[in-house]
mmCIF file of C-alpha atoms in Angstrom:
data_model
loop_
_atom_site.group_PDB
_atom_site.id
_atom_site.type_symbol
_atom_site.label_atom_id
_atom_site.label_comp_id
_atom_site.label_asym_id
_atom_site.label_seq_id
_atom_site.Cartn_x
_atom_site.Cartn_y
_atom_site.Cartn_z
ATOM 1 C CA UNK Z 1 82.735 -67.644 59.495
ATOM 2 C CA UNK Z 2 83.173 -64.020 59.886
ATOM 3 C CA UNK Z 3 84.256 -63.063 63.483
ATOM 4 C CA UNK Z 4 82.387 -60.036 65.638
ATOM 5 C CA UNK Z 5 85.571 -57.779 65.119
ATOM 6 C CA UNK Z 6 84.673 -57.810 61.047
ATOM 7 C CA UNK Z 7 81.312 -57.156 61.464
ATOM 8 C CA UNK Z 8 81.276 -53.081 59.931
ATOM 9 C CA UNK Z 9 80.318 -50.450 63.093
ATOM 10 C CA UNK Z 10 76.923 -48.965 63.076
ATOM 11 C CA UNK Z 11 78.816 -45.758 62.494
ATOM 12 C CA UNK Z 12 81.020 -46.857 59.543
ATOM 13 C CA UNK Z 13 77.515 -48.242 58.104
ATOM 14 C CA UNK Z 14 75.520 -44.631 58.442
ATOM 15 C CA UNK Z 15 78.235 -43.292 56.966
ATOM 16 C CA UNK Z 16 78.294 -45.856 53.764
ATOM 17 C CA UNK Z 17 74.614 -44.912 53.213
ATOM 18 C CA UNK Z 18 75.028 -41.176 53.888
ATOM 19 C CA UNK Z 19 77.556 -41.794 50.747
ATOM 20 C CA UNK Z 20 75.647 -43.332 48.562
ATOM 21 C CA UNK Z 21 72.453 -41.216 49.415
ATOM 22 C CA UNK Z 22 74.663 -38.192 48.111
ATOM 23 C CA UNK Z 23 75.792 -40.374 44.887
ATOM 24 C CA UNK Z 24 71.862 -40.757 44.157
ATOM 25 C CA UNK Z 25 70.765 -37.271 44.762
ATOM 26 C CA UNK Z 26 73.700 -35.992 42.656
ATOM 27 C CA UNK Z 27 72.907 -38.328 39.707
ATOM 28 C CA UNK Z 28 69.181 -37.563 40.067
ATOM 29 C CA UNK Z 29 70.054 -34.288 39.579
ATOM 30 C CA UNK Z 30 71.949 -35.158 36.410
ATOM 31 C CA UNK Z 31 69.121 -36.636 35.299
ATOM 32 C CA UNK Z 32 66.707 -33.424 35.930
ATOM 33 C CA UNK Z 33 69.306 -31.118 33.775
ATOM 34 C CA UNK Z 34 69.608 -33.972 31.086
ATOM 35 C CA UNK Z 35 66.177 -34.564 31.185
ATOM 36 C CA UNK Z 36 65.154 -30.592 30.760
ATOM 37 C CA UNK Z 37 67.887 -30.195 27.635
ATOM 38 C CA UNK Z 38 66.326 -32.967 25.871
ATOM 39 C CA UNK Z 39 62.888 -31.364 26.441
ATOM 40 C CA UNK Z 40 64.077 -28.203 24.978
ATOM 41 C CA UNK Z 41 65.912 -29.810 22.172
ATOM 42 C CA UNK Z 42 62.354 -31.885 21.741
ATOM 43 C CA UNK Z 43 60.749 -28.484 22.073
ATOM 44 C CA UNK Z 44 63.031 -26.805 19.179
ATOM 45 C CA UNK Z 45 62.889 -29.835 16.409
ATOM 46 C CA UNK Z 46 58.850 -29.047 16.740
ATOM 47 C CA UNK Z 47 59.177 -25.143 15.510
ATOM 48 C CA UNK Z 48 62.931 -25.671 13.316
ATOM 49 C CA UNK Z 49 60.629 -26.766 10.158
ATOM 50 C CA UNK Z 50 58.854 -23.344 10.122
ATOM 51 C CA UNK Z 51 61.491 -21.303 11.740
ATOM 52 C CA UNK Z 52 63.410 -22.669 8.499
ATOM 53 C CA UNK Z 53 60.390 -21.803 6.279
ATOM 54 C CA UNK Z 54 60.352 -18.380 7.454
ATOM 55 C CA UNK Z 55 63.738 -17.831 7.186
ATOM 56 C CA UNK Z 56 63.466 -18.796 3.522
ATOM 57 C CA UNK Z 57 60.744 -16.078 3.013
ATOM 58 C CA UNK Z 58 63.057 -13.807 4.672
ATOM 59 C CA UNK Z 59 66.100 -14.215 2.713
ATOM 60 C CA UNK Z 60 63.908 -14.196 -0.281
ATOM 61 C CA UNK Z 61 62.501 -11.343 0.388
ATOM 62 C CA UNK Z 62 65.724 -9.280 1.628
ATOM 63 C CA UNK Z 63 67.230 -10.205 -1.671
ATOM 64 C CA UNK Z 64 64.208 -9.049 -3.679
ATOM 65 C CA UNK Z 65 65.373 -5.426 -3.995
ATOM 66 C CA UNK Z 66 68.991 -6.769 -5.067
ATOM 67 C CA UNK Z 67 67.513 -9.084 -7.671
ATOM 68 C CA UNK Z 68 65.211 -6.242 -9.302
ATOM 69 C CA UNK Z 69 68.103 -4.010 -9.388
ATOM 70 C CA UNK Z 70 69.750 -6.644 -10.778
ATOM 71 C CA UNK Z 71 67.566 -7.296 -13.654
ATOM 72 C CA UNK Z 72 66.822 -3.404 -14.206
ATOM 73 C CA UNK Z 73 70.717 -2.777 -14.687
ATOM 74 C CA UNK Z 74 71.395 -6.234 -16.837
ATOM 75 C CA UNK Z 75 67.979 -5.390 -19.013
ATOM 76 C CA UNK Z 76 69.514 -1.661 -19.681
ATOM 77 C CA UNK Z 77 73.605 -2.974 -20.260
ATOM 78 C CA UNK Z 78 72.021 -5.904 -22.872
ATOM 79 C CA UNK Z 79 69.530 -3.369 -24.339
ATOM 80 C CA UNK Z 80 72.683 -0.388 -24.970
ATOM 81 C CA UNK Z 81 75.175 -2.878 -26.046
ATOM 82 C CA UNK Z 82 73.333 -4.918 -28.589
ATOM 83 C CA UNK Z 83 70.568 -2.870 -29.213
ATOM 84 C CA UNK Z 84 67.635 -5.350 -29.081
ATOM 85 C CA UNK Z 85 65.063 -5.875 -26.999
ATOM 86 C CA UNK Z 86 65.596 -8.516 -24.467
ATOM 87 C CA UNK Z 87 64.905 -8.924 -20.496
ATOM 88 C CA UNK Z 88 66.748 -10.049 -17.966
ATOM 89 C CA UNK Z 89 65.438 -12.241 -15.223
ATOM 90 C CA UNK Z 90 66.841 -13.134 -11.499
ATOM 91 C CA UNK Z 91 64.830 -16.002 -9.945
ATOM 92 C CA UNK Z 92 65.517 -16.429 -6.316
ATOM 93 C CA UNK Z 93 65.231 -20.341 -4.930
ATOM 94 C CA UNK Z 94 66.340 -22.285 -1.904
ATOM 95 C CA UNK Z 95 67.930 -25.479 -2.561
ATOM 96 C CA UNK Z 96 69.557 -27.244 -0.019
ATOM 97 C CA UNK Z 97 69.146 -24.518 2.687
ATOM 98 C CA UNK Z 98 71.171 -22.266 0.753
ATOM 99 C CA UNK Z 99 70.016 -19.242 -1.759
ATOM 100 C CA UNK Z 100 70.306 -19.461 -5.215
ATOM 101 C CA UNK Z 101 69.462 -17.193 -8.308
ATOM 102 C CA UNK Z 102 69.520 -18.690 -11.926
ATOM 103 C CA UNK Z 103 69.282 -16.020 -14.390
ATOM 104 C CA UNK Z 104 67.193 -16.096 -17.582
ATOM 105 C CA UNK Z 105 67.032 -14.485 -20.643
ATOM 106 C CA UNK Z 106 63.883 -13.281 -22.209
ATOM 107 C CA UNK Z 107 63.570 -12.779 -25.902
ATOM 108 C CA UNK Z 108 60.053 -11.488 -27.706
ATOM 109 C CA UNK Z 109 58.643 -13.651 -24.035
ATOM 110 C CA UNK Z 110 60.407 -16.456 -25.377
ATOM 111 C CA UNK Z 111 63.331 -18.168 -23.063
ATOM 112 C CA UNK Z 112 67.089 -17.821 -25.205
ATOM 113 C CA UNK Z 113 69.900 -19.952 -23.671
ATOM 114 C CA UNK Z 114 72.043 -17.492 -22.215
ATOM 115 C CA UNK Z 115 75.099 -19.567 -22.753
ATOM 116 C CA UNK Z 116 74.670 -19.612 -26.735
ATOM 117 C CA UNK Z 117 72.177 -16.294 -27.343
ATOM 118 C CA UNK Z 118 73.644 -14.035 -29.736
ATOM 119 C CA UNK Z 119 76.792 -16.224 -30.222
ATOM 120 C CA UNK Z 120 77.514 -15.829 -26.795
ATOM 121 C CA UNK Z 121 77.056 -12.119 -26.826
ATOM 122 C CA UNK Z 122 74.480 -12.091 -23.894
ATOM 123 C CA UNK Z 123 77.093 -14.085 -21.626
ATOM 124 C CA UNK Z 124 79.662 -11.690 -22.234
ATOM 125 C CA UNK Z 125 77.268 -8.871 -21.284
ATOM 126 C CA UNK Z 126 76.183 -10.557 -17.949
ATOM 127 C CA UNK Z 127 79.562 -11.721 -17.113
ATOM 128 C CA UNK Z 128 81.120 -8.017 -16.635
ATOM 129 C CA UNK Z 129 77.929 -6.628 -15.583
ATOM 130 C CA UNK Z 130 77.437 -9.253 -12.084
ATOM 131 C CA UNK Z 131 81.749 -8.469 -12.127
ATOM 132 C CA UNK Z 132 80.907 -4.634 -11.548
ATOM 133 C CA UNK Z 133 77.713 -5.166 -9.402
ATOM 134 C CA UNK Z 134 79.747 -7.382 -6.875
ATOM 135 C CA UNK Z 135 82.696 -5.250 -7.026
ATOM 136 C CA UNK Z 136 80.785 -2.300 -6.405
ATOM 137 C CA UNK Z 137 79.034 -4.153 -3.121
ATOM 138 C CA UNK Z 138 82.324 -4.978 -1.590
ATOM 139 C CA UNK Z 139 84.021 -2.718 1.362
ATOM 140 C CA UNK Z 140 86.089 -0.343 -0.465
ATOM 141 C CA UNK Z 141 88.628 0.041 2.884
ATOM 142 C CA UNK Z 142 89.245 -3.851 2.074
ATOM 143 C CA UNK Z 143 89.033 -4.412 -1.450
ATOM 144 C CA UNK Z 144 90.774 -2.146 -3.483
ATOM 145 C CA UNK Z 145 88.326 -1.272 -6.502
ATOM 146 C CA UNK Z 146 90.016 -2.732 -9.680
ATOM 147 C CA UNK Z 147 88.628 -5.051 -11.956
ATOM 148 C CA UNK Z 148 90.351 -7.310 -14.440
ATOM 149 C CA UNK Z 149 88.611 -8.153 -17.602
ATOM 150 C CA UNK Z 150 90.360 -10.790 -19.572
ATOM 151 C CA UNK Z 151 89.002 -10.887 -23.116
ATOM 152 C CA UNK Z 152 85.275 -10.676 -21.754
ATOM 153 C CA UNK Z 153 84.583 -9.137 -25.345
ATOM 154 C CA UNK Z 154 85.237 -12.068 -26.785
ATOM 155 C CA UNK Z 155 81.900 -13.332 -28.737
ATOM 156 C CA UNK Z 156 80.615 -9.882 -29.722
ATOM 157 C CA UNK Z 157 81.137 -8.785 -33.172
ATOM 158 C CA UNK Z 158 83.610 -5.939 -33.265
ATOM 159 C CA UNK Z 159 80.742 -3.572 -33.976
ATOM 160 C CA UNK Z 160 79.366 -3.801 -30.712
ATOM 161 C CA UNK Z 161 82.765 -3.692 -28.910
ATOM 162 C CA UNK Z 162 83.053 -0.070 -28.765
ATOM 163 C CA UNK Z 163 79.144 0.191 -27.197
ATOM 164 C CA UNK Z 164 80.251 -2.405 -24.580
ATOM 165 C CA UNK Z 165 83.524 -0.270 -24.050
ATOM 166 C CA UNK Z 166 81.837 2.521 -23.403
ATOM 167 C CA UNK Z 167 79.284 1.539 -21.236
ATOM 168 C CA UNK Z 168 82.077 -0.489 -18.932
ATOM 169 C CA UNK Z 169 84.172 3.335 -18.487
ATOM 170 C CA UNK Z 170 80.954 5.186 -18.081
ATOM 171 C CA UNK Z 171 79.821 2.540 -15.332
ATOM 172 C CA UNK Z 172 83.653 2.221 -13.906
ATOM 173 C CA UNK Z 173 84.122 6.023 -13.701
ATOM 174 C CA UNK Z 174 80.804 6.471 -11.919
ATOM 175 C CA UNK Z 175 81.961 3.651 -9.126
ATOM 176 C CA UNK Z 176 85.205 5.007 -8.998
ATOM 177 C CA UNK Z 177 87.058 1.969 -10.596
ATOM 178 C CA UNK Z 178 90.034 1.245 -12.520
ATOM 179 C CA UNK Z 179 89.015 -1.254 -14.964
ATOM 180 C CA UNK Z 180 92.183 -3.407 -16.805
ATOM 181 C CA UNK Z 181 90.474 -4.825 -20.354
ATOM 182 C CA UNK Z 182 92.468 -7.473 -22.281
ATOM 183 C CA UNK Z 183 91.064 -8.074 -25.811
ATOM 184 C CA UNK Z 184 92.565 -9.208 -29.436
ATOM 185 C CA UNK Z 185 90.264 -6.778 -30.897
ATOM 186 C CA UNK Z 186 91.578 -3.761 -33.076
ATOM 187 C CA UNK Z 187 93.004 -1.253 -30.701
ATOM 188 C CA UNK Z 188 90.953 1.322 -32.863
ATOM 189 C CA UNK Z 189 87.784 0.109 -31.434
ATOM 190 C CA UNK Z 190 88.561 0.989 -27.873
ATOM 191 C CA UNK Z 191 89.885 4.641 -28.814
ATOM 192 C CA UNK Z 192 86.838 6.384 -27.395
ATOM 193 C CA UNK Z 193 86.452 4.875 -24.173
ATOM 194 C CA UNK Z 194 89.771 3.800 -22.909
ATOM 195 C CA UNK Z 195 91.996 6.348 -20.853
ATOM 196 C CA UNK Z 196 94.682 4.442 -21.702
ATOM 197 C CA UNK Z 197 96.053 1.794 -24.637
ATOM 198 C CA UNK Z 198 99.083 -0.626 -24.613
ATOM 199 C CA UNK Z 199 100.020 -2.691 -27.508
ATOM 200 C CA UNK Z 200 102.045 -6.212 -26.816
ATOM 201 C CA UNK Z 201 103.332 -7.720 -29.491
ATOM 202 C CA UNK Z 202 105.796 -10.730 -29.924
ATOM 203 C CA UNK Z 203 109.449 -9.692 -29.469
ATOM 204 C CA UNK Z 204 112.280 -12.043 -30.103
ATOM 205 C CA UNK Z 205 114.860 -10.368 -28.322
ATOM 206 C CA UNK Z 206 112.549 -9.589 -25.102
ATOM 207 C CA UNK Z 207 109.647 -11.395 -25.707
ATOM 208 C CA UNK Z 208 107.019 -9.479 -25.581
ATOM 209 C CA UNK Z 209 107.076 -5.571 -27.074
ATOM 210 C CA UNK Z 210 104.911 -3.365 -25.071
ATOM 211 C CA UNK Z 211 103.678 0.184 -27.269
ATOM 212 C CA UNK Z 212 101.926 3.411 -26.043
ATOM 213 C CA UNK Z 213 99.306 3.742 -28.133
ATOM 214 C CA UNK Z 214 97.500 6.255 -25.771
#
């Protein structure tokens, strides 16, 4: 049996449930805040599927004027270079919440595989041309504005290299960049466009032979 003396005060006992009063106003409060952020998550989940559907229309349409310049400048560089008439198509698409454009060729309203079209021809066109176009979009105080074109001429005949040549320096002067082109074509083809021509050639005492030709 418990004597008198451990029997707790009166005072010690207001004092345990003043305690524990504060303890269960404090985590009611807890519960209030928690309570409210889950409402306004709740609230949020209810408007995310068309806040994400209009932010699809939005990107989609903000990259509308970039696609039809796009397709105007690709049209004109396939069109000059191979001298045939075939269109160039950017189609815009969300797939998994992120924006993506798949190009297309049109021949005679027919669909040509850009990959194989003219021997590959088309792909070399479009290659350098989406090179320049995202060169040319880039912060010039960053990025200095010098492209590197490692045998992009590669599946056109050599009749159409100098037409390709000379659209990339009239393009490349216009932007302001210095444009590097590596090719195993005759040298003689890129006489009219280049500013400048270096020959390498096998060397067995250094290597590699390296001739001024303009």
């Amino acid at each position: 049996m418990h004597s008198v003396e451990d029997i707790p005060s009166l005072e010690s006992l207001e004092r345990r449930v003043d305690q524990l009063a504060a303890k269960a106003s404090a985590r009611v409060d807890d519960w209030i805040e928690l309570r409210s952020e889950i409402q306004k998550v709740d609230e949020f989940l209810q408007v995310a599927p068309e806040a994400e559907k209009k932010m699809e229309e939005l990107t989609t349409a903000l990259f509308g004027e970039l696609l039809t310049e796009l397709e105007t400048n690709l049209t004109h560089a396939i069109r000059e270079i191979l001298g045939q008439d075939r269109e160039v198509k950017a189609i815009a698409s969300i797939r998994d919440k992120k924006l993506q454009v798949d190009f297309q060729i049109l021949n005679q309203g027919g669909e040509e595989d850009i990959m194989v079209g003219q021997g590959g021809s088309v792909c070399n066109i479009l290659s350098v041309g989406l090179r320049l176009i995202a060169l040319s979009r880039l912060n010039p105080d960053i990025h200095r504005p010098f492209l590197v074109l490692d045998e992009q001429d590669c599946w056109l005949r050599p009749n159409l290299v100098p037409r390709f040549m000379d659209l990339i320096s009239t393009i490349s002067k216009r932007l302001g960049f210095q444009v590097l082109v590596i090719s195993h074509h005759p040298l003689d083809l890129f006489a009219n466009s280049a500013d400048s021509i270096l020959a390498l050639e096998p060397n067995r005492e250094c290597g590699v032979k390296i001739e001024r030709v303009k």
